[in-house]
mmCIF file of C-alpha atoms in Angstrom:
data_model
loop_
_atom_site.group_PDB
_atom_site.id
_atom_site.type_symbol
_atom_site.label_atom_id
_atom_site.label_comp_id
_atom_site.label_asym_id
_atom_site.label_seq_id
_atom_site.Cartn_x
_atom_site.Cartn_y
_atom_site.Cartn_z
ATOM 1 C CA MET W 1 98.335 155.367 176.638
ATOM 2 C CA THR W 2 99.977 152.442 174.892
ATOM 3 C CA ASN W 3 103.338 150.681 174.898
ATOM 4 C CA GLU W 4 103.429 150.188 178.660
ATOM 5 C CA ARG W 5 105.294 147.129 179.891
ATOM 6 C CA THR W 6 105.086 145.160 183.135
ATOM 7 C CA VAL W 7 108.076 143.177 184.399
ATOM 8 C CA PRO W 8 107.479 140.686 187.248
ATOM 9 C CA LEU W 9 109.726 141.085 190.302
ATOM 10 C CA LEU W 10 109.979 137.716 192.055
ATOM 11 C CA PRO W 11 111.663 136.497 195.257
ATOM 12 C CA CYS W 12 114.452 133.954 195.573
ATOM 13 C CA ALA W 13 117.076 132.700 198.006
ATOM 14 C CA SER W 14 120.027 133.158 195.630
ATOM 15 C CA ILE W 15 120.359 135.275 192.514
ATOM 16 C CA ASP W 16 123.269 133.023 191.474
ATOM 17 C CA ASP W 17 121.021 129.947 191.373
ATOM 18 C CA ILE W 18 118.317 131.901 189.553
ATOM 19 C CA GLU W 19 120.712 133.299 186.980
ATOM 20 C CA SER W 20 122.305 129.909 186.277
ATOM 21 C CA PHE W 21 118.931 128.214 185.839
ATOM 22 C CA TYR W 22 117.416 130.798 183.528
ATOM 23 C CA ARG W 23 120.540 130.876 181.377
ATOM 24 C CA VAL W 24 119.901 127.152 180.814
ATOM 25 C CA LEU W 25 116.472 128.173 179.460
ATOM 26 C CA GLY W 26 118.037 130.637 177.020
ATOM 27 C CA PHE W 27 117.820 133.859 179.054
ATOM 28 C CA SER W 28 120.577 136.464 179.190
ATOM 29 C CA THR W 29 121.380 138.762 182.093
ATOM 30 C CA THR W 30 120.287 142.376 181.630
ATOM 31 C CA TYR W 31 121.060 143.692 185.115
ATOM 32 C CA ARG W 32 122.772 142.427 188.245
ATOM 33 C CA GLN W 33 123.774 143.892 191.595
ATOM 34 C CA ARG W 34 124.927 142.568 194.973
ATOM 35 C CA LYS W 35 124.511 145.672 197.122
ATOM 36 C CA PRO W 36 122.611 147.254 198.680
ATOM 37 C CA ASN W 37 120.105 144.562 197.660
ATOM 38 C CA ALA W 38 120.908 141.463 195.603
ATOM 39 C CA CYS W 39 118.844 141.425 192.417
ATOM 40 C CA VAL W 40 119.124 140.241 188.831
ATOM 41 C CA GLY W 41 117.265 140.972 185.587
ATOM 42 C CA LEU W 42 116.886 138.339 182.865
ATOM 43 C CA GLN W 43 115.543 138.412 179.322
ATOM 44 C CA ARG W 44 114.688 135.906 176.605
ATOM 45 C CA GLU W 45 113.443 137.732 173.516
ATOM 46 C CA ASP W 46 110.339 139.641 174.738
ATOM 47 C CA LEU W 47 110.149 137.777 178.033
ATOM 48 C CA HIS W 48 111.565 139.832 180.934
ATOM 49 C CA LEU W 49 111.865 138.638 184.544
ATOM 50 C CA GLN W 50 113.551 140.215 187.556
ATOM 51 C CA PHE W 51 114.403 138.626 190.904
ATOM 52 C CA PHE W 52 115.439 139.832 194.340
ATOM 53 C CA ALA W 53 117.098 137.753 197.052
ATOM 54 C CA ILE W 54 115.753 137.404 200.593
ATOM 55 C CA ALA W 55 118.012 136.066 203.331
ATOM 56 C CA GLY W 56 116.651 132.783 204.702
ATOM 57 C CA PHE W 57 114.034 132.527 201.961
ATOM 58 C CA ASP W 58 112.489 129.037 201.576
ATOM 59 C CA PRO W 59 111.531 128.297 197.936
ATOM 60 C CA GLU W 60 109.102 125.609 199.075
ATOM 61 C CA GLN W 61 107.045 128.301 200.813
ATOM 62 C CA SER W 62 107.073 130.716 197.881
ATOM 63 C CA TYR W 63 103.885 132.234 196.521
ATOM 64 C CA GLY W 64 105.737 133.926 193.661
ATOM 65 C CA SER W 65 104.032 133.484 190.286
ATOM 66 C CA CYS W 66 103.466 135.180 186.960
ATOM 67 C CA LEU W 67 101.742 134.522 183.640
ATOM 68 C CA VAL W 68 103.454 134.275 180.267
ATOM 69 C CA LEU W 69 101.176 134.421 177.221
ATOM 70 C CA THR W 70 102.482 133.082 173.921
ATOM 71 C CA PRO W 71 100.880 131.785 170.706
ATOM 72 C CA ASP W 72 103.354 128.881 170.669
ATOM 73 C CA ILE W 73 103.519 127.097 174.012
ATOM 74 C CA GLU W 74 104.858 123.944 172.342
ATOM 75 C CA GLY W 75 107.785 125.773 170.766
ATOM 76 C CA LEU W 76 108.717 127.492 174.025
ATOM 77 C CA HIS W 77 108.458 124.213 175.926
ATOM 78 C CA ARG W 78 110.686 122.476 173.364
ATOM 79 C CA ALA W 79 113.281 125.229 173.698
ATOM 80 C CA PHE W 80 113.268 125.036 177.492
ATOM 81 C CA ALA W 81 113.415 121.224 177.381
ATOM 82 C CA ALA W 82 116.362 121.305 174.974
ATOM 83 C CA GLY W 83 118.229 123.632 177.322
ATOM 84 C CA MET W 84 117.586 121.320 180.251
ATOM 85 C CA ARG W 85 118.753 118.267 178.346
ATOM 86 C CA ALA W 86 121.938 120.026 177.314
ATOM 87 C CA ALA W 87 122.684 121.206 180.856
ATOM 88 C CA TYR W 88 121.353 118.357 182.999
ATOM 89 C CA GLY W 89 121.038 115.416 180.618
ATOM 90 C CA LYS W 90 117.276 115.305 181.083
ATOM 91 C CA VAL W 91 114.162 117.424 181.469
ATOM 92 C CA LEU W 92 113.658 118.221 185.154
ATOM 93 C CA VAL W 93 110.268 116.842 186.237
ATOM 94 C CA SER W 94 110.774 116.575 190.006
ATOM 95 C CA GLY W 95 112.131 118.726 192.790
ATOM 96 C CA THR W 96 112.890 122.417 192.501
ATOM 97 C CA PRO W 97 113.509 123.556 189.797
ATOM 98 C CA ARG W 98 111.308 121.541 187.429
ATOM 99 C CA MET W 99 108.945 121.931 184.451
ATOM 100 C CA THR W 100 105.539 120.465 183.679
ATOM 101 C CA ARG W 101 104.353 119.486 180.205
ATOM 102 C CA PRO W 102 101.910 121.376 177.966
ATOM 103 C CA ARG W 103 98.378 120.286 178.802
ATOM 104 C CA ALA W 104 94.902 121.733 178.398
ATOM 105 C CA ARG W 105 93.628 123.286 181.632
ATOM 106 C CA LYS W 106 89.934 123.001 182.250
ATOM 107 C CA ASN W 107 90.196 125.822 184.801
ATOM 108 C CA ALA W 108 91.599 128.094 182.066
ATOM 109 C CA ASP W 109 88.837 127.642 179.493
ATOM 110 C CA GLY W 110 90.669 124.670 178.020
ATOM 111 C CA LEU W 111 93.727 126.690 176.997
ATOM 112 C CA GLY W 112 96.952 124.714 176.857
ATOM 113 C CA GLY W 113 99.702 125.565 179.265
ATOM 114 C CA PHE W 114 102.746 124.439 181.208
ATOM 115 C CA SER W 115 104.661 125.721 184.211
ATOM 116 C CA VAL W 116 108.293 126.278 185.102
ATOM 117 C CA ILE W 117 108.997 126.101 188.836
ATOM 118 C CA ASP W 118 112.320 127.885 189.264
ATOM 119 C CA PRO W 119 114.967 127.649 192.040
ATOM 120 C CA GLY W 120 113.113 130.377 193.941
ATOM 121 C CA GLY W 121 109.932 128.307 193.986
ATOM 122 C CA ASN W 122 108.260 130.770 191.609
ATOM 123 C CA TRP W 123 105.675 129.355 189.202
ATOM 124 C CA ILE W 124 106.143 130.795 185.721
ATOM 125 C CA ARG W 125 102.812 129.817 184.169
ATOM 126 C CA VAL W 126 102.887 129.713 180.370
ATOM 127 C CA PHE W 127 99.528 129.829 178.565
ATOM 128 C CA ARG W 128 98.469 129.986 174.955
ATOM 129 C CA ASP W 129 97.631 133.528 173.945
ATOM 130 C CA ALA W 130 94.549 132.673 171.912
ATOM 131 C CA ALA W 131 90.864 131.981 172.265
ATOM 132 C CA PRO W 132 90.198 128.415 173.407
ATOM 133 C CA ALA W 133 89.575 126.043 170.548
ATOM 134 C CA PRO W 134 86.116 124.447 170.465
ATOM 135 C CA VAL W 135 86.124 120.884 171.771
ATOM 136 C CA PRO W 136 85.308 118.423 168.958
ATOM 137 C CA ALA W 137 82.012 116.637 169.402
ATOM 138 C CA ASP W 138 83.751 113.255 169.266
ATOM 139 C CA ALA W 139 86.536 114.175 171.714
ATOM 140 C CA PRO W 140 87.109 111.524 174.392
ATOM 141 C CA ALA W 141 85.171 112.470 177.520
ATOM 142 C CA GLY W 142 85.162 109.275 179.557
ATOM 143 C CA ARG W 143 85.567 109.069 183.299
ATOM 144 C CA LEU W 144 89.343 108.642 183.012
ATOM 145 C CA ALA W 145 89.662 111.778 180.866
ATOM 146 C CA LYS W 146 87.616 113.698 183.431
ATOM 147 C CA ALA W 147 89.774 112.378 186.267
ATOM 148 C CA LEU W 148 92.880 113.402 184.347
ATOM 149 C CA ALA W 149 91.525 116.915 183.759
ATOM 150 C CA ASN W 150 90.744 117.300 187.459
ATOM 151 C CA ALA W 151 94.179 116.007 188.449
ATOM 152 C CA VAL W 152 95.915 118.461 186.096
ATOM 153 C CA VAL W 153 94.082 121.342 187.788
ATOM 154 C CA GLN W 154 95.237 120.161 191.208
ATOM 155 C CA ALA W 155 98.885 119.404 190.364
ATOM 156 C CA ASP W 156 99.832 121.623 187.421
ATOM 157 C CA SER W 157 97.773 124.668 188.400
ATOM 158 C CA ARG W 158 97.497 124.542 192.191
ATOM 159 C CA GLY W 159 100.615 122.572 193.042
ATOM 160 C CA ASN W 160 98.564 120.101 195.112
ATOM 161 C CA VAL W 161 100.216 116.904 193.891
ATOM 162 C CA GLY W 162 98.817 114.815 196.735
ATOM 163 C CA GLN W 163 95.210 115.574 195.761
ATOM 164 C CA ALA W 164 95.973 114.868 192.107
ATOM 165 C CA VAL W 165 97.425 111.482 193.070
ATOM 166 C CA ARG W 166 94.307 110.640 195.069
ATOM 167 C CA ILE W 167 92.092 111.500 192.089
ATOM 168 C CA LEU W 168 94.072 109.313 189.689
ATOM 169 C CA ASP W 169 94.530 106.404 192.091
ATOM 170 C CA SER W 170 90.783 106.346 192.723
ATOM 171 C CA ALA W 171 90.074 106.326 188.987
ATOM 172 C CA LEU W 172 92.620 103.576 188.299
ATOM 173 C CA THR W 173 91.258 101.265 190.982
ATOM 174 C CA ARG W 174 87.720 101.418 189.562
ATOM 175 C CA SER W 175 88.305 100.090 186.056
ATOM 176 C CA GLN W 176 85.236 99.723 183.861
ATOM 177 C CA ALA W 177 84.648 97.688 180.712
ATOM 178 C CA ASP W 178 84.004 100.765 178.573
ATOM 179 C CA ASP W 179 87.130 102.679 179.658
ATOM 180 C CA ASP W 180 89.021 104.201 176.726
ATOM 181 C CA PRO W 181 92.442 102.478 176.639
ATOM 182 C CA VAL W 182 94.094 105.660 175.343
ATOM 183 C CA GLU W 183 92.756 107.570 178.336
ATOM 184 C CA GLN W 184 94.081 104.767 180.533
ATOM 185 C CA VAL W 185 97.568 105.222 179.070
ATOM 186 C CA GLU W 186 97.378 108.992 179.537
ATOM 187 C CA VAL W 187 96.317 108.623 183.174
ATOM 188 C CA LEU W 188 99.053 106.083 183.909
ATOM 189 C CA VAL W 189 101.755 108.242 182.351
ATOM 190 C CA TYR W 190 100.614 111.331 184.246
ATOM 191 C CA ARG W 191 100.457 109.295 187.462
ATOM 192 C CA ALA W 192 104.071 108.266 186.791
ATOM 193 C CA GLU W 193 105.042 111.917 186.381
ATOM 194 C CA LEU W 194 103.399 112.822 189.678
ATOM 195 C CA ALA W 195 105.208 109.950 191.374
ATOM 196 C CA MET W 196 108.471 111.442 190.169
ATOM 197 C CA VAL W 197 107.503 114.849 191.552
ATOM 198 C CA LEU W 198 107.090 113.043 194.896
ATOM 199 C CA ASN W 199 110.454 111.261 194.434
ATOM 200 C CA ASP W 200 108.675 107.893 194.310
ATOM 201 C CA SER W 201 110.662 106.191 191.554
ATOM 202 C CA THR W 202 109.212 102.753 192.338
ATOM 203 C CA THR W 203 105.642 103.860 191.642
ATOM 204 C CA ALA W 204 106.773 105.851 188.612
ATOM 205 C CA ALA W 205 108.397 102.777 187.066
ATOM 206 C CA GLU W 206 105.341 100.665 187.871
ATOM 207 C CA MET W 207 102.973 103.125 186.200
ATOM 208 C CA LEU W 208 105.138 103.359 183.091
ATOM 209 C CA ALA W 209 105.229 99.557 182.857
ATOM 210 C CA ARG W 210 101.441 99.419 183.185
ATOM 211 C CA ALA W 211 101.088 102.043 180.443
ATOM 212 C CA ARG W 212 103.266 99.983 178.095
ATOM 213 C CA SER W 213 101.162 96.876 178.798
ATOM 214 C CA VAL W 214 97.839 98.421 177.714
ATOM 215 C CA THR W 215 96.563 96.732 174.556
ATOM 216 C CA LEU W 216 95.896 99.243 171.788
ATOM 217 C CA THR W 217 94.669 99.111 168.221
ATOM 218 C CA GLU W 218 96.687 100.846 165.516
ATOM 219 C CA ASP W 219 94.388 103.871 165.664
ATOM 220 C CA GLU W 220 94.588 103.988 169.450
ATOM 221 C CA SER W 221 98.371 103.763 169.313
ATOM 222 C CA GLU W 222 98.412 106.867 167.101
ATOM 223 C CA ARG W 223 96.155 108.697 169.563
ATOM 224 C CA ALA W 224 98.412 107.687 172.439
ATOM 225 C CA ALA W 225 101.642 108.735 170.677
ATOM 226 C CA LEU W 226 102.107 111.927 172.711
ATOM 227 C CA ALA W 227 101.554 110.076 175.972
ATOM 228 C CA PHE W 228 104.176 107.500 175.004
ATOM 229 C CA ASP W 229 106.578 110.297 174.060
ATOM 230 C CA ASN W 230 106.088 111.706 177.553
ATOM 231 C CA ALA W 231 106.575 108.222 179.010
ATOM 232 C CA ALA W 232 109.896 107.876 177.197
ATOM 233 C CA GLU W 233 111.038 111.225 178.594
ATOM 234 C CA LEU W 234 110.074 110.129 182.102
ATOM 235 C CA ALA W 235 111.876 106.817 181.700
ATOM 236 C CA THR W 236 115.030 108.699 180.732
ATOM 237 C CA ALA W 237 114.732 110.886 183.818
ATOM 238 C CA LEU W 238 114.378 107.774 186.004
ATOM 239 C CA ARG W 239 117.766 106.379 184.977
#
């Protein structure tokens, strides 16, 4: 048979908090009830999510998760980010709720993805619905790029921010003459983002300052443009 549809049913502490947050992301409410069990249904175009409340539920202990496959992860991320800026004045990168940035995941065959961690502690994992693109032969593959890829797996996929920090800090303390300066900027900016997840604004500011101080050629500056865009977003969130 065809045309079946699966709708995730995820836990939360409060359907009010869930509903308010997802409306910021452009969702509308399709169903809501208080009794006998509090639950809410939400929809954004073809994306359907439903939530049920549990008394005493701790979002930090949640294992709730689901996958969202889309051909345009960048467009969806931009839409979610715009909603956050309009509602909160910034993109939420720390605490719960928050959102990560689109990045390739080496543990997902290199497919790009990002995650939304909602007020219920659920990880809505957005991945590109396409075959992974072949890696160009001249793509940067230095030790810093490898450290960054490993850190992304730990923090963005597994939620183990502490291990990701250890990976990046180890890489940053062992600088080598042949390190790619663009990779250095990317690592520093991601380390700043992780510091913000840990509510360490001092380290975040330090890492962003170090990223700005890296000497780049014109070509390298173009390659690092996305990282600097992310850095600017993080700096805004720090204010």
